[in-house]
Amino acid sequence: MRPMTDFLTALGLVLVIEGLLLAVFPHRVRQALEALQLTPDQQLRVLGLGCAVIGLIVVWLIRG
């Protein structure tokens, strides 16, 4: 049961952070989304994988 609770907590935190960004900086978020449309798919894939690896390392270091 614990892993599901951790997952839902993490999901909730993601929603809080994204919600705050949209509430505080709606114009900047719109600009960022427009910039994403102009970014090549390969560059987005590399960026996404890099973020996933960094996130995995952070979780690994914290949860040890």
mmCIF file with all atom_site columns, C-alpha atoms in Angstrom:
data_model
loop_
_atom_site.group_PDB
_atom_site.id
_atom_site.type_symbol
_atom_site.label_atom_id
_atom_site.label_alt_id
_atom_site.label_comp_id
_atom_site.label_asym_id
_atom_site.label_entity_id
_atom_site.label_seq_id
_atom_site.pdbx_PDB_ins_code
_atom_site.Cartn_x
_atom_site.Cartn_y
_atom_site.Cartn_z
_atom_site.occupancy
_atom_site.B_iso_or_equiv
_atom_site.pdbx_formal_charge
_atom_site.auth_seq_id
_atom_site.auth_comp_id
_atom_site.auth_asym_id
_atom_site.auth_atom_id
_atom_site.pdbx_PDB_model_num
ATOM 1  C CA . MET A 1 1  ? 0.000  0.000  0.000   1.00 0.00 ? 1  MET A CA 1
ATOM 2  C CA . ARG A 1 2  ? 2.888  2.378  0.725   1.00 0.00 ? 2  ARG A CA 1
ATOM 3  C CA . PRO A 1 3  ? 4.180  2.647  -2.880  1.00 0.00 ? 3  PRO A CA 1
ATOM 4  C CA . MET A 1 4  ? 0.735  3.706  -4.120  1.00 0.00 ? 4  MET A CA 1
ATOM 5  C CA . THR A 1 5  ? 0.527  6.364  -1.393  1.00 0.00 ? 5  THR A CA 1
ATOM 6  C CA . ASP A 1 6  ? 3.967  7.675  -2.392  1.00 0.00 ? 6  ASP A CA 1
ATOM 7  C CA . PHE A 1 7  ? 2.958  7.746  -6.041  1.00 0.00 ? 7  PHE A CA 1
ATOM 8  C CA . LEU A 1 8  ? -0.265 9.634  -5.354  1.00 0.00 ? 8  LEU A CA 1
ATOM 9  C CA . THR A 1 9  ? 1.612  12.094 -3.116  1.00 0.00 ? 9  THR A CA 1
ATOM 10 C CA . ALA A 1 10 ? 4.133  12.734 -5.899  1.00 0.00 ? 10 ALA A CA 1
ATOM 11 C CA . LEU A 1 11 ? 1.341  13.166 -8.437  1.00 0.00 ? 11 LEU A CA 1
ATOM 12 C CA . GLY A 1 12 ? -0.394 15.636 -6.121  1.00 0.00 ? 12 GLY A CA 1
ATOM 13 C CA . LEU A 1 13 ? 2.803  17.664 -5.744  1.00 0.00 ? 13 LEU A CA 1
ATOM 14 C CA . VAL A 1 14 ? 3.239  17.808 -9.521  1.00 0.00 ? 14 VAL A CA 1
ATOM 15 C CA . LEU A 1 15 ? -0.317 19.124 -9.877  1.00 0.00 ? 15 LEU A CA 1
ATOM 16 C CA . VAL A 1 16 ? 0.264  21.738 -7.156  1.00 0.00 ? 16 VAL A CA 1
ATOM 17 C CA . ILE A 1 17 ? 3.472  22.989 -8.801  1.00 0.00 ? 17 ILE A CA 1
ATOM 18 C CA . GLU A 1 18 ? 1.948  23.091 -12.293 1.00 0.00 ? 18 GLU A CA 1
ATOM 19 C CA . GLY A 1 19 ? -1.193 24.757 -10.986 1.00 0.00 ? 19 GLY A CA 1
ATOM 20 C CA . LEU A 1 20 ? 0.817  27.441 -9.227  1.00 0.00 ? 20 LEU A CA 1
ATOM 21 C CA . LEU A 1 21 ? 2.849  28.118 -12.360 1.00 0.00 ? 21 LEU A CA 1
ATOM 22 C CA . LEU A 1 22 ? -0.318 28.500 -14.423 1.00 0.00 ? 22 LEU A CA 1
ATOM 23 C CA . ALA A 1 23 ? -1.906 30.761 -11.795 1.00 0.00 ? 23 ALA A CA 1
ATOM 24 C CA . VAL A 1 24 ? 1.113  33.003 -11.258 1.00 0.00 ? 24 VAL A CA 1
ATOM 25 C CA . PHE A 1 25 ? 2.676  33.091 -14.750 1.00 0.00 ? 25 PHE A CA 1
ATOM 26 C CA . PRO A 1 26 ? -0.042 32.318 -17.336 1.00 0.00 ? 26 PRO A CA 1
ATOM 27 C CA . HIS A 1 27 ? 1.572  34.430 -20.064 1.00 0.00 ? 27 HIS A CA 1
ATOM 28 C CA . ARG A 1 28 ? 5.002  32.839 -19.567 1.00 0.00 ? 28 ARG A CA 1
ATOM 29 C CA . VAL A 1 29 ? 3.486  29.339 -19.621 1.00 0.00 ? 29 VAL A CA 1
ATOM 30 C CA . ARG A 1 30 ? 1.749  30.157 -22.912 1.00 0.00 ? 30 ARG A CA 1
ATOM 31 C CA . GLN A 1 31 ? 5.059  31.449 -24.345 1.00 0.00 ? 31 GLN A CA 1
ATOM 32 C CA . ALA A 1 32 ? 6.849  28.290 -23.220 1.00 0.00 ? 32 ALA A CA 1
ATOM 33 C CA . LEU A 1 33 ? 4.206  26.085 -24.855 1.00 0.00 ? 33 LEU A CA 1
ATOM 34 C CA . GLU A 1 34 ? 4.518  28.042 -28.092 1.00 0.00 ? 34 GLU A CA 1
ATOM 35 C CA . ALA A 1 35 ? 8.304  27.594 -27.974 1.00 0.00 ? 35 ALA A CA 1
ATOM 36 C CA . LEU A 1 36 ? 7.804  23.843 -27.502 1.00 0.00 ? 36 LEU A CA 1
ATOM 37 C CA . GLN A 1 37 ? 5.871  23.692 -30.770 1.00 0.00 ? 37 GLN A CA 1
ATOM 38 C CA . LEU A 1 38 ? 8.901  25.081 -32.592 1.00 0.00 ? 38 LEU A CA 1
ATOM 39 C CA . THR A 1 39 ? 11.388 22.705 -30.936 1.00 0.00 ? 39 THR A CA 1
ATOM 40 C CA . PRO A 1 40 ? 12.342 19.629 -32.976 1.00 0.00 ? 40 PRO A CA 1
ATOM 41 C CA . ASP A 1 41 ? 11.060 16.264 -31.704 1.00 0.00 ? 41 ASP A CA 1
ATOM 42 C CA . GLN A 1 42 ? 14.570 14.850 -31.273 1.00 0.00 ? 42 GLN A CA 1
ATOM 43 C CA . GLN A 1 43 ? 15.582 17.749 -29.020 1.00 0.00 ? 43 GLN A CA 1
ATOM 44 C CA . LEU A 1 44 ? 12.436 17.289 -26.924 1.00 0.00 ? 44 LEU A CA 1
ATOM 45 C CA . ARG A 1 45 ? 13.168 13.558 -26.582 1.00 0.00 ? 45 ARG A CA 1
ATOM 46 C CA . VAL A 1 46 ? 16.713 14.233 -25.371 1.00 0.00 ? 46 VAL A CA 1
ATOM 47 C CA . LEU A 1 47 ? 15.477 16.868 -22.933 1.00 0.00 ? 47 LEU A CA 1
ATOM 48 C CA . GLY A 1 48 ? 12.721 14.564 -21.662 1.00 0.00 ? 48 GLY A CA 1
ATOM 49 C CA . LEU A 1 49 ? 15.087 11.638 -21.150 1.00 0.00 ? 49 LEU A CA 1
ATOM 50 C CA . GLY A 1 50 ? 17.595 13.906 -19.422 1.00 0.00 ? 50 GLY A CA 1
ATOM 51 C CA . CYS A 1 51 ? 14.932 15.173 -17.031 1.00 0.00 ? 51 CYS A CA 1
ATOM 52 C CA . ALA A 1 52 ? 13.762 11.617 -16.352 1.00 0.00 ? 52 ALA A CA 1
ATOM 53 C CA . VAL A 1 53 ? 17.310 10.484 -15.540 1.00 0.00 ? 53 VAL A CA 1
ATOM 54 C CA . ILE A 1 54 ? 17.902 13.472 -13.248 1.00 0.00 ? 54 ILE A CA 1
ATOM 55 C CA . GLY A 1 55 ? 14.584 12.815 -11.509 1.00 0.00 ? 55 GLY A CA 1
ATOM 56 C CA . LEU A 1 56 ? 15.448 9.151  -11.062 1.00 0.00 ? 56 LEU A CA 1
ATOM 57 C CA . ILE A 1 57 ? 18.823 10.078 -9.555  1.00 0.00 ? 57 ILE A CA 1
ATOM 58 C CA . VAL A 1 58 ? 17.193 12.541 -7.156  1.00 0.00 ? 58 VAL A CA 1
ATOM 59 C CA . VAL A 1 59 ? 14.654 9.945  -6.024  1.00 0.00 ? 59 VAL A CA 1
ATOM 60 C CA . TRP A 1 60 ? 17.399 7.317  -5.688  1.00 0.00 ? 60 TRP A CA 1
ATOM 61 C CA . LEU A 1 61 ? 19.559 9.647  -3.579  1.00 0.00 ? 61 LEU A CA 1
ATOM 62 C CA . ILE A 1 62 ? 16.666 10.648 -1.316  1.00 0.00 ? 62 ILE A CA 1
ATOM 63 C CA . ARG A 1 63 ? 15.148 7.188  -0.918  1.00 0.00 ? 63 ARG A CA 1
ATOM 64 C CA . GLY A 1 64 ? 18.571 5.472  -0.866  1.00 0.00 ? 64 GLY A CA 1
#
